[in-house]
Amino acid sequence: MPKKIIAGNWKQNGNLKSSVTLTKGTISALARMKCKHEVIIFPPSVYLIPIQKLVSKKIKLGSQNVSAYDDGAFTGEISASMLKDLKVNYCLVGHSERRHIINETERALSGKVTRLFENNIRIIYCIGETLEEYKGRKTKTILRNQINSLIKQNKGNLKKHPKNLTLAYEPVWAIGTGLVPSMSELSDIFSFIRSTLNKVDSCYSSIKILYGGSVTPDNAAELMKTNHMDGLLVGGASLISKKFIDICSTI
Ligand code: PEP
């Protein structure tokens, strides 16, 4: 069975002590259960260095953000080459909180993707519609536009390294709300995303697609029955070691 991906996005939560405890607890539980899947944690940037010292083959390290620019006069930013220095394996781009709260534009997202490709850091690129767009039945239009914009601006890199990109479908209205799409909605959307990628180029068939939005130990197994779903991006539930491990063990 191909490896599934289970990613935990800690967002702006915790402190040094709790982050170290959470990492250690997650790693030892994964070792006990002989987890064969790709498990990635995304701690806050300031904790990447102490956590990098703890990670083993059992777990991959991800950054929640990266600068759209190479090194230079960009106060407060962290470049892809700096992440590479820390042996960061993955980076999130396009998370709805960065699109809608920080107001990141498609152009900024494209710069981030390019820098990550240049530094050989794998990208988890989030796409998804808002509640208003969902109610207006615009989900597929939004997803098509987001996918096409990503591909158009990174065609060369993507063709060379399609495996460096993973998509995460995260309906904005499902993030942190306890709401999840129905199984038939998810099946329709995942088939749509897969066929949109295939229509652009058959070399994109290797791109994995995750689901994110109110994933819990109670719904993870059911969600993973969706065709074309290659894993889960978990927010709130990844902050509690037992919940995150329970999600990993149900897959
Ligand atoms: C997320 O922020 O990526 C997320 C999926 O959050 P939650 O699981 O808390 O809905």
PDB file of C-alpha atoms and ligand atoms in Angstrom:
ATOM      1  CA  MET A   1       0.000   0.000   0.000  1.00  0.00           C
ATOM      2  CA  PRO A   2       1.453   3.427  -0.904  1.00  0.00           C
ATOM      3  CA  LYS A   3       2.417   5.544   2.086  1.00  0.00           C
ATOM      4  CA  LYS A   4      -0.267   7.904   3.364  1.00  0.00           C
ATOM      5  CA  ILE A   5       0.628  11.325   4.746  1.00  0.00           C
ATOM      6  CA  ILE A   6      -0.546  12.566   8.132  1.00  0.00           C
ATOM      7  CA  ALA A   7       0.484  16.146   8.810  1.00  0.00           C
ATOM      8  CA  GLY A   8       0.011  18.104  12.041  1.00  0.00           C
ATOM      9  CA  ASN A   9      -0.182  21.892  11.775  1.00  0.00           C
ATOM     10  CA  TRP A  10       0.387  23.331  15.262  1.00  0.00           C
ATOM     11  CA  LYS A  11      -0.244  26.917  14.093  1.00  0.00           C
ATOM     12  CA  GLN A  12       0.680  29.630  16.656  1.00  0.00           C
ATOM     13  CA  ASN A  13       0.213  27.416  19.717  1.00  0.00           C
ATOM     14  CA  GLY A  14       2.250  26.076  22.627  1.00  0.00           C
ATOM     15  CA  ASN A  15       5.588  27.011  24.131  1.00  0.00           C
ATOM     16  CA  LEU A  16       9.066  25.487  24.048  1.00  0.00           C
ATOM     17  CA  LYS A  17       8.327  22.969  26.804  1.00  0.00           C
ATOM     18  CA  SER A  18       4.993  21.812  25.405  1.00  0.00           C
ATOM     19  CA  SER A  19       6.407  21.614  21.860  1.00  0.00           C
ATOM     20  CA  VAL A  20       9.290  19.390  22.973  1.00  0.00           C
ATOM     21  CA  THR A  21       6.934  17.190  25.036  1.00  0.00           C
ATOM     22  CA  LEU A  22       4.498  16.880  22.133  1.00  0.00           C
ATOM     23  CA  THR A  23       7.279  15.952  19.708  1.00  0.00           C
ATOM     24  CA  LYS A  24       8.817  13.353  22.035  1.00  0.00           C
ATOM     25  CA  GLY A  25       5.412  11.850  22.850  1.00  0.00           C
ATOM     26  CA  THR A  26       4.454  11.642  19.179  1.00  0.00           C
ATOM     27  CA  ILE A  27       7.764  10.064  18.135  1.00  0.00           C
ATOM     28  CA  SER A  28       7.728   7.381  20.815  1.00  0.00           C
ATOM     29  CA  ALA A  29       4.084   6.495  20.147  1.00  0.00           C
ATOM     30  CA  LEU A  30       4.779   6.218  16.402  1.00  0.00           C
ATOM     31  CA  ALA A  31       7.716   3.908  17.146  1.00  0.00           C
ATOM     32  CA  ARG A  32       5.523   1.702  19.375  1.00  0.00           C
ATOM     33  CA  MET A  33       2.804   1.363  16.755  1.00  0.00           C
ATOM     34  CA  LYS A  34       5.357   0.771  13.926  1.00  0.00           C
ATOM     35  CA  CYS A  35       3.675   3.449  11.832  1.00  0.00           C
ATOM     36  CA  LYS A  36       4.578   3.044   8.149  1.00  0.00           C
ATOM     37  CA  HIS A  37       3.053   6.308   6.972  1.00  0.00           C
ATOM     38  CA  GLU A  38       4.720   9.659   6.399  1.00  0.00           C
ATOM     39  CA  VAL A  39       4.054  11.722   9.522  1.00  0.00           C
ATOM     40  CA  ILE A  40       4.980  15.409   9.446  1.00  0.00           C
ATOM     41  CA  ILE A  41       4.793  18.020  12.194  1.00  0.00           C
ATOM     42  CA  PHE A  42       4.637  21.761  11.568  1.00  0.00           C
ATOM     43  CA  PRO A  43       5.701  23.548  14.783  1.00  0.00           C
ATOM     44  CA  PRO A  44       5.908  27.346  15.104  1.00  0.00           C
ATOM     45  CA  SER A  45       9.094  28.574  13.340  1.00  0.00           C
ATOM     46  CA  VAL A  46      10.928  29.567  16.549  1.00  0.00           C
ATOM     47  CA  TYR A  47      10.786  25.957  17.756  1.00  0.00           C
ATOM     48  CA  LEU A  48      12.130  24.395  14.543  1.00  0.00           C
ATOM     49  CA  ILE A  49      15.718  24.305  15.862  1.00  0.00           C
ATOM     50  CA  PRO A  50      15.066  22.473  19.174  1.00  0.00           C
ATOM     51  CA  ILE A  51      12.592  20.151  17.486  1.00  0.00           C
ATOM     52  CA  GLN A  52      14.928  19.414  14.602  1.00  0.00           C
ATOM     53  CA  LYS A  53      17.288  17.901  17.183  1.00  0.00           C
ATOM     54  CA  LEU A  54      14.588  15.461  18.261  1.00  0.00           C
ATOM     55  CA  VAL A  55      13.201  14.295  14.937  1.00  0.00           C
ATOM     56  CA  SER A  56      14.202  10.866  13.722  1.00  0.00           C
ATOM     57  CA  LYS A  57      13.259   8.708  10.760  1.00  0.00           C
ATOM     58  CA  LYS A  58       9.851   8.334  12.405  1.00  0.00           C
ATOM     59  CA  ILE A  59       8.775  11.882  11.723  1.00  0.00           C
ATOM     60  CA  LYS A  60       9.401  14.643   9.197  1.00  0.00           C
ATOM     61  CA  LEU A  61       9.781  18.314  10.008  1.00  0.00           C
ATOM     62  CA  GLY A  62       7.730  21.016   8.310  1.00  0.00           C
ATOM     63  CA  SER A  63       7.640  24.808   8.384  1.00  0.00           C
ATOM     64  CA  GLN A  64       4.316  26.658   8.480  1.00  0.00           C
ATOM     65  CA  ASN A  65       5.671  29.464   6.312  1.00  0.00           C
ATOM     66  CA  VAL A  66       8.536  30.655   4.102  1.00  0.00           C
ATOM     67  CA  SER A  67       9.558  33.928   2.505  1.00  0.00           C
ATOM     68  CA  ALA A  68       8.671  34.517  -1.148  1.00  0.00           C
ATOM     69  CA  TYR A  69      12.152  36.031  -1.583  1.00  0.00           C
ATOM     70  CA  ASP A  70      15.771  34.923  -1.555  1.00  0.00           C
ATOM     71  CA  ASP A  71      17.949  36.198   1.324  1.00  0.00           C
ATOM     72  CA  GLY A  72      18.065  39.972   1.629  1.00  0.00           C
ATOM     73  CA  ALA A  73      16.365  42.977   3.233  1.00  0.00           C
ATOM     74  CA  PHE A  74      13.068  41.338   4.229  1.00  0.00           C
ATOM     75  CA  THR A  75      12.739  41.980   7.960  1.00  0.00           C
ATOM     76  CA  GLY A  76      11.060  39.198   9.884  1.00  0.00           C
ATOM     77  CA  GLU A  77      11.044  36.726   7.018  1.00  0.00           C
ATOM     78  CA  ILE A  78      12.657  33.259   6.908  1.00  0.00           C
ATOM     79  CA  SER A  79      14.054  32.112   3.563  1.00  0.00           C
ATOM     80  CA  ALA A  80      13.798  28.672   1.988  1.00  0.00           C
ATOM     81  CA  SER A  81      17.587  28.310   2.139  1.00  0.00           C
ATOM     82  CA  MET A  82      17.445  28.941   5.920  1.00  0.00           C
ATOM     83  CA  LEU A  83      14.824  26.198   6.223  1.00  0.00           C
ATOM     84  CA  LYS A  84      17.055  23.934   4.163  1.00  0.00           C
ATOM     85  CA  ASP A  85      19.883  24.646   6.636  1.00  0.00           C
ATOM     86  CA  LEU A  86      17.651  23.254   9.385  1.00  0.00           C
ATOM     87  CA  LYS A  87      16.878  20.142   7.300  1.00  0.00           C
ATOM     88  CA  VAL A  88      13.227  21.086   7.071  1.00  0.00           C
ATOM     89  CA  ASN A  89      11.544  18.560   4.770  1.00  0.00           C
ATOM     90  CA  TYR A  90       8.181  20.230   4.065  1.00  0.00           C
ATOM     91  CA  CYS A  91       6.559  23.664   4.047  1.00  0.00           C
ATOM     92  CA  LEU A  92       2.916  24.730   4.012  1.00  0.00           C
ATOM     93  CA  VAL A  93       1.865  27.283   1.400  1.00  0.00           C
ATOM     94  CA  GLY A  94      -1.567  28.813   0.802  1.00  0.00           C
ATOM     95  CA  HIS A  95      -3.102  27.896   4.150  1.00  0.00           C
ATOM     96  CA  SER A  96      -6.458  29.670   4.439  1.00  0.00           C
ATOM     97  CA  GLU A  97      -5.329  31.598   7.515  1.00  0.00           C
ATOM     98  CA  ARG A  98      -2.468  33.069   5.492  1.00  0.00           C
ATOM     99  CA  ARG A  99      -4.700  33.721   2.471  1.00  0.00           C
ATOM    100  CA  HIS A 100      -7.558  35.277   4.425  1.00  0.00           C
ATOM    101  CA  ILE A 101      -6.078  36.738   7.645  1.00  0.00           C
ATOM    102  CA  ILE A 102      -2.584  37.703   6.429  1.00  0.00           C
ATOM    103  CA  ASN A 103      -3.980  38.488   2.936  1.00  0.00           C
ATOM    104  CA  GLU A 104      -1.300  36.638   0.990  1.00  0.00           C
ATOM    105  CA  THR A 105      -1.828  36.994  -2.760  1.00  0.00           C
ATOM    106  CA  GLU A 106      -1.479  34.300  -5.449  1.00  0.00           C
ATOM    107  CA  ARG A 107       1.708  36.152  -6.532  1.00  0.00           C
ATOM    108  CA  ALA A 108       3.230  35.853  -3.048  1.00  0.00           C
ATOM    109  CA  LEU A 109       2.224  32.187  -2.878  1.00  0.00           C
ATOM    110  CA  SER A 110       3.836  31.565  -6.242  1.00  0.00           C
ATOM    111  CA  GLY A 111       7.110  33.170  -5.038  1.00  0.00           C
ATOM    112  CA  LYS A 112       7.095  30.898  -1.996  1.00  0.00           C
ATOM    113  CA  VAL A 113       6.505  27.806  -4.140  1.00  0.00           C
ATOM    114  CA  THR A 114       9.356  28.773  -6.476  1.00  0.00           C
ATOM    115  CA  ARG A 115      11.805  29.317  -3.578  1.00  0.00           C
ATOM    116  CA  LEU A 116      10.847  25.931  -2.098  1.00  0.00           C
ATOM    117  CA  PHE A 117      11.356  24.127  -5.405  1.00  0.00           C
ATOM    118  CA  GLU A 118      14.762  25.806  -5.741  1.00  0.00           C
ATOM    119  CA  ASN A 119      15.756  24.506  -2.301  1.00  0.00           C
ATOM    120  CA  ASN A 120      14.259  21.049  -2.749  1.00  0.00           C
ATOM    121  CA  ILE A 121      11.803  21.407   0.140  1.00  0.00           C
ATOM    122  CA  ARG A 122       8.517  19.590  -0.357  1.00  0.00           C
ATOM    123  CA  ILE A 123       5.413  21.749  -0.563  1.00  0.00           C
ATOM    124  CA  ILE A 124       1.971  21.135   0.886  1.00  0.00           C
ATOM    125  CA  TYR A 125      -0.166  23.612  -1.025  1.00  0.00           C
ATOM    126  CA  CYS A 126      -3.578  24.317   0.506  1.00  0.00           C
ATOM    127  CA  ILE A 127      -6.628  25.061  -1.592  1.00  0.00           C
ATOM    128  CA  GLY A 128     -10.266  25.486  -0.615  1.00  0.00           C
ATOM    129  CA  GLU A 129     -13.387  27.576  -0.827  1.00  0.00           C
ATOM    130  CA  THR A 130     -14.910  29.931   1.761  1.00  0.00           C
ATOM    131  CA  LEU A 131     -18.356  29.325   3.253  1.00  0.00           C
ATOM    132  CA  GLU A 132     -19.869  31.953   0.985  1.00  0.00           C
ATOM    133  CA  GLU A 133     -18.326  30.316  -2.092  1.00  0.00           C
ATOM    134  CA  TYR A 134     -19.505  26.897  -0.895  1.00  0.00           C
ATOM    135  CA  LYS A 135     -23.058  28.175  -0.432  1.00  0.00           C
ATOM    136  CA  GLY A 136     -22.885  29.810  -3.868  1.00  0.00           C
ATOM    137  CA  ARG A 137     -21.867  26.454  -5.402  1.00  0.00           C
ATOM    138  CA  LYS A 138     -18.573  27.923  -6.561  1.00  0.00           C
ATOM    139  CA  THR A 139     -16.300  25.287  -5.000  1.00  0.00           C
ATOM    140  CA  LYS A 140     -15.106  23.718  -8.250  1.00  0.00           C
ATOM    141  CA  THR A 141     -14.508  27.087  -9.937  1.00  0.00           C
ATOM    142  CA  ILE A 142     -12.433  28.255  -6.969  1.00  0.00           C
ATOM    143  CA  LEU A 143     -10.414  25.039  -6.823  1.00  0.00           C
ATOM    144  CA  ARG A 144      -9.832  25.041 -10.591  1.00  0.00           C
ATOM    145  CA  ASN A 145      -8.584  28.656 -10.441  1.00  0.00           C
ATOM    146  CA  GLN A 146      -6.308  27.950  -7.467  1.00  0.00           C
ATOM    147  CA  ILE A 147      -4.822  24.843  -9.118  1.00  0.00           C
ATOM    148  CA  ASN A 148      -4.384  26.506 -12.520  1.00  0.00           C
ATOM    149  CA  SER A 149      -2.725  29.571 -11.003  1.00  0.00           C
ATOM    150  CA  LEU A 150      -0.294  27.369  -9.054  1.00  0.00           C
ATOM    151  CA  ILE A 151       0.565  25.291 -12.116  1.00  0.00           C
ATOM    152  CA  LYS A 152       0.787  28.216 -14.550  1.00  0.00           C
ATOM    153  CA  GLN A 153       3.343  30.033 -12.410  1.00  0.00           C
ATOM    154  CA  ASN A 154       5.468  26.967 -11.612  1.00  0.00           C
ATOM    155  CA  LYS A 155       5.174  24.808 -14.716  1.00  0.00           C
ATOM    156  CA  GLY A 156       8.918  24.198 -15.256  1.00  0.00           C
ATOM    157  CA  ASN A 157       9.640  23.215 -11.646  1.00  0.00           C
ATOM    158  CA  LEU A 158       6.505  21.114 -11.389  1.00  0.00           C
ATOM    159  CA  LYS A 159       7.266  19.147 -14.543  1.00  0.00           C
ATOM    160  CA  LYS A 160      10.750  18.393 -13.233  1.00  0.00           C
ATOM    161  CA  HIS A 161       9.725  17.565  -9.657  1.00  0.00           C
ATOM    162  CA  PRO A 162       5.988  16.785  -9.498  1.00  0.00           C
ATOM    163  CA  LYS A 163       6.555  14.680  -6.366  1.00  0.00           C
ATOM    164  CA  ASN A 164       7.721  17.786  -4.475  1.00  0.00           C
ATOM    165  CA  LEU A 165       4.135  19.041  -4.500  1.00  0.00           C
ATOM    166  CA  THR A 166       1.231  17.754  -2.409  1.00  0.00           C
ATOM    167  CA  LEU A 167      -2.167  19.436  -2.494  1.00  0.00           C
ATOM    168  CA  ALA A 168      -4.344  19.780   0.603  1.00  0.00           C
ATOM    169  CA  TYR A 169      -8.049  20.389   0.062  1.00  0.00           C
ATOM    170  CA  GLU A 170      -9.147  22.405   3.083  1.00  0.00           C
ATOM    171  CA  PRO A 171     -12.602  23.972   2.839  1.00  0.00           C
ATOM    172  CA  VAL A 172     -12.209  27.230   4.799  1.00  0.00           C
ATOM    173  CA  TRP A 173     -15.581  26.639   6.496  1.00  0.00           C
ATOM    174  CA  ALA A 174     -14.388  23.278   7.847  1.00  0.00           C
ATOM    175  CA  ILE A 175     -11.215  24.564   9.527  1.00  0.00           C
ATOM    176  CA  GLY A 176     -11.582  24.606  13.309  1.00  0.00           C
ATOM    177  CA  THR A 177     -15.384  24.556  13.106  1.00  0.00           C
ATOM    178  CA  GLY A 178     -16.231  20.894  13.691  1.00  0.00           C
ATOM    179  CA  LEU A 179     -17.892  20.837  10.262  1.00  0.00           C
ATOM    180  CA  VAL A 180     -16.768  18.423   7.545  1.00  0.00           C
ATOM    181  CA  PRO A 181     -18.075  17.899   4.002  1.00  0.00           C
ATOM    182  CA  SER A 182     -20.295  14.864   3.464  1.00  0.00           C
ATOM    183  CA  MET A 183     -18.660  11.728   2.087  1.00  0.00           C
ATOM    184  CA  SER A 184     -20.396  12.232  -1.268  1.00  0.00           C
ATOM    185  CA  GLU A 185     -19.186  15.847  -1.462  1.00  0.00           C
ATOM    186  CA  LEU A 186     -15.635  14.737  -0.685  1.00  0.00           C
ATOM    187  CA  SER A 187     -15.717  11.952  -3.219  1.00  0.00           C
ATOM    188  CA  ASP A 188     -16.954  14.395  -5.896  1.00  0.00           C
ATOM    189  CA  ILE A 189     -14.319  17.028  -5.004  1.00  0.00           C
ATOM    190  CA  PHE A 190     -11.399  14.593  -4.841  1.00  0.00           C
ATOM    191  CA  SER A 191     -12.319  13.124  -8.248  1.00  0.00           C
ATOM    192  CA  PHE A 192     -12.576  16.674  -9.566  1.00  0.00           C
ATOM    193  CA  ILE A 193      -9.127  17.670  -8.230  1.00  0.00           C
ATOM    194  CA  ARG A 194      -7.544  14.498  -9.596  1.00  0.00           C
ATOM    195  CA  SER A 195      -9.111  14.966 -13.044  1.00  0.00           C
ATOM    196  CA  THR A 196      -8.179  18.685 -13.103  1.00  0.00           C
ATOM    197  CA  LEU A 197      -4.536  17.746 -12.486  1.00  0.00           C
ATOM    198  CA  ASN A 198      -4.611  14.950 -15.077  1.00  0.00           C
ATOM    199  CA  LYS A 199      -6.172  17.245 -17.671  1.00  0.00           C
ATOM    200  CA  VAL A 200      -3.272  19.689 -17.375  1.00  0.00           C
ATOM    201  CA  ASP A 201      -0.579  17.010 -17.722  1.00  0.00           C
ATOM    202  CA  SER A 202      -0.409  13.289 -17.067  1.00  0.00           C
ATOM    203  CA  CYS A 203       2.888  13.821 -15.179  1.00  0.00           C
ATOM    204  CA  TYR A 204       0.836  15.360 -12.356  1.00  0.00           C
ATOM    205  CA  SER A 205      -0.801  12.019 -11.575  1.00  0.00           C
ATOM    206  CA  SER A 206       1.839  11.439  -8.859  1.00  0.00           C
ATOM    207  CA  ILE A 207       0.753  14.528  -6.902  1.00  0.00           C
ATOM    208  CA  LYS A 208      -0.803  13.446  -3.615  1.00  0.00           C
ATOM    209  CA  ILE A 209      -4.009  15.043  -2.330  1.00  0.00           C
ATOM    210  CA  LEU A 210      -4.775  15.457   1.382  1.00  0.00           C
ATOM    211  CA  TYR A 211      -7.915  16.530   3.195  1.00  0.00           C
ATOM    212  CA  GLY A 212      -7.906  19.025   6.065  1.00  0.00           C
ATOM    213  CA  GLY A 213     -10.657  20.550   8.190  1.00  0.00           C
ATOM    214  CA  SER A 214     -11.878  19.362  11.614  1.00  0.00           C
ATOM    215  CA  VAL A 215     -10.230  15.941  11.370  1.00  0.00           C
ATOM    216  CA  THR A 216     -10.542  13.980  14.634  1.00  0.00           C
ATOM    217  CA  PRO A 217      -9.817  10.396  15.734  1.00  0.00           C
ATOM    218  CA  ASP A 218     -13.571   9.768  15.310  1.00  0.00           C
ATOM    219  CA  ASN A 219     -13.874  10.782  11.660  1.00  0.00           C
ATOM    220  CA  ALA A 220     -10.361  10.055  10.283  1.00  0.00           C
ATOM    221  CA  ALA A 221     -10.954   6.448   9.201  1.00  0.00           C
ATOM    222  CA  GLU A 222     -14.224   7.305   7.464  1.00  0.00           C
ATOM    223  CA  LEU A 223     -12.689  10.319   5.689  1.00  0.00           C
ATOM    224  CA  MET A 224      -9.804   8.178   4.450  1.00  0.00           C
ATOM    225  CA  LYS A 225     -12.249   5.920   2.576  1.00  0.00           C
ATOM    226  CA  THR A 226     -12.556   8.719  -0.017  1.00  0.00           C
ATOM    227  CA  ASN A 227     -11.171   7.764  -3.405  1.00  0.00           C
ATOM    228  CA  HIS A 228      -7.958   9.625  -4.366  1.00  0.00           C
ATOM    229  CA  MET A 229      -7.392  10.797  -0.757  1.00  0.00           C
ATOM    230  CA  ASP A 230      -3.733  10.317   0.152  1.00  0.00           C
ATOM    231  CA  GLY A 231      -3.777  11.561   3.714  1.00  0.00           C
ATOM    232  CA  LEU A 232      -4.861  14.164   6.222  1.00  0.00           C
ATOM    233  CA  LEU A 233      -3.769  17.632   7.329  1.00  0.00           C
ATOM    234  CA  VAL A 234      -4.718  17.981  10.974  1.00  0.00           C
ATOM    235  CA  GLY A 235      -4.892  21.257  12.922  1.00  0.00           C
ATOM    236  CA  GLY A 236      -6.402  21.324  16.429  1.00  0.00           C
ATOM    237  CA  ALA A 237      -6.239  17.560  17.006  1.00  0.00           C
ATOM    238  CA  SER A 238      -2.485  17.507  16.290  1.00  0.00           C
ATOM    239  CA  LEU A 239      -1.847  19.536  19.468  1.00  0.00           C
ATOM    240  CA  ILE A 240      -2.826  16.606  21.650  1.00  0.00           C
ATOM    241  CA  SER A 241      -0.416  13.727  21.231  1.00  0.00           C
ATOM    242  CA  LYS A 242      -3.031  11.024  21.958  1.00  0.00           C
ATOM    243  CA  LYS A 243      -5.505  12.437  19.427  1.00  0.00           C
ATOM    244  CA  PHE A 244      -2.852  12.790  16.723  1.00  0.00           C
ATOM    245  CA  ILE A 245      -1.573   9.266  17.350  1.00  0.00           C
ATOM    246  CA  ASP A 246      -5.105   7.886  17.324  1.00  0.00           C
ATOM    247  CA  ILE A 247      -5.607   9.508  13.918  1.00  0.00           C
ATOM    248  CA  CYS A 248      -2.343   7.950  12.654  1.00  0.00           C
ATOM    249  CA  SER A 249      -3.309   4.543  13.986  1.00  0.00           C
ATOM    250  CA  THR A 250      -6.765   4.530  12.365  1.00  0.00           C
ATOM    251  CA  ILE A 251      -5.274   4.862   8.884  1.00  0.00           C
TER     252      ILE A 251
HETATM  253  C1  PEP B   1      -5.754  23.423   9.507  1.00  0.00           C
HETATM  254  O1  PEP B   1      -5.637  24.512  10.043  1.00  0.00           O
HETATM  255  O2  PEP B   1      -5.002  23.115   8.567  1.00  0.00           O
HETATM  256  C2  PEP B   1      -6.795  22.530  10.003  1.00  0.00           C
HETATM  257  C3  PEP B   1      -7.125  21.539   9.245  1.00  0.00           C
HETATM  258  O3  PEP B   1      -7.344  22.827  11.221  1.00  0.00           O
HETATM  259  P1  PEP B   1      -8.400  21.924  12.060  1.00  0.00           P
HETATM  260  O4  PEP B   1      -8.002  20.487  11.942  1.00  0.00           O
HETATM  261  O5  PEP B   1      -8.302  22.446  13.460  1.00  0.00           O
HETATM  262  O6  PEP B   1      -9.743  22.175  11.451  1.00  0.00           O
END
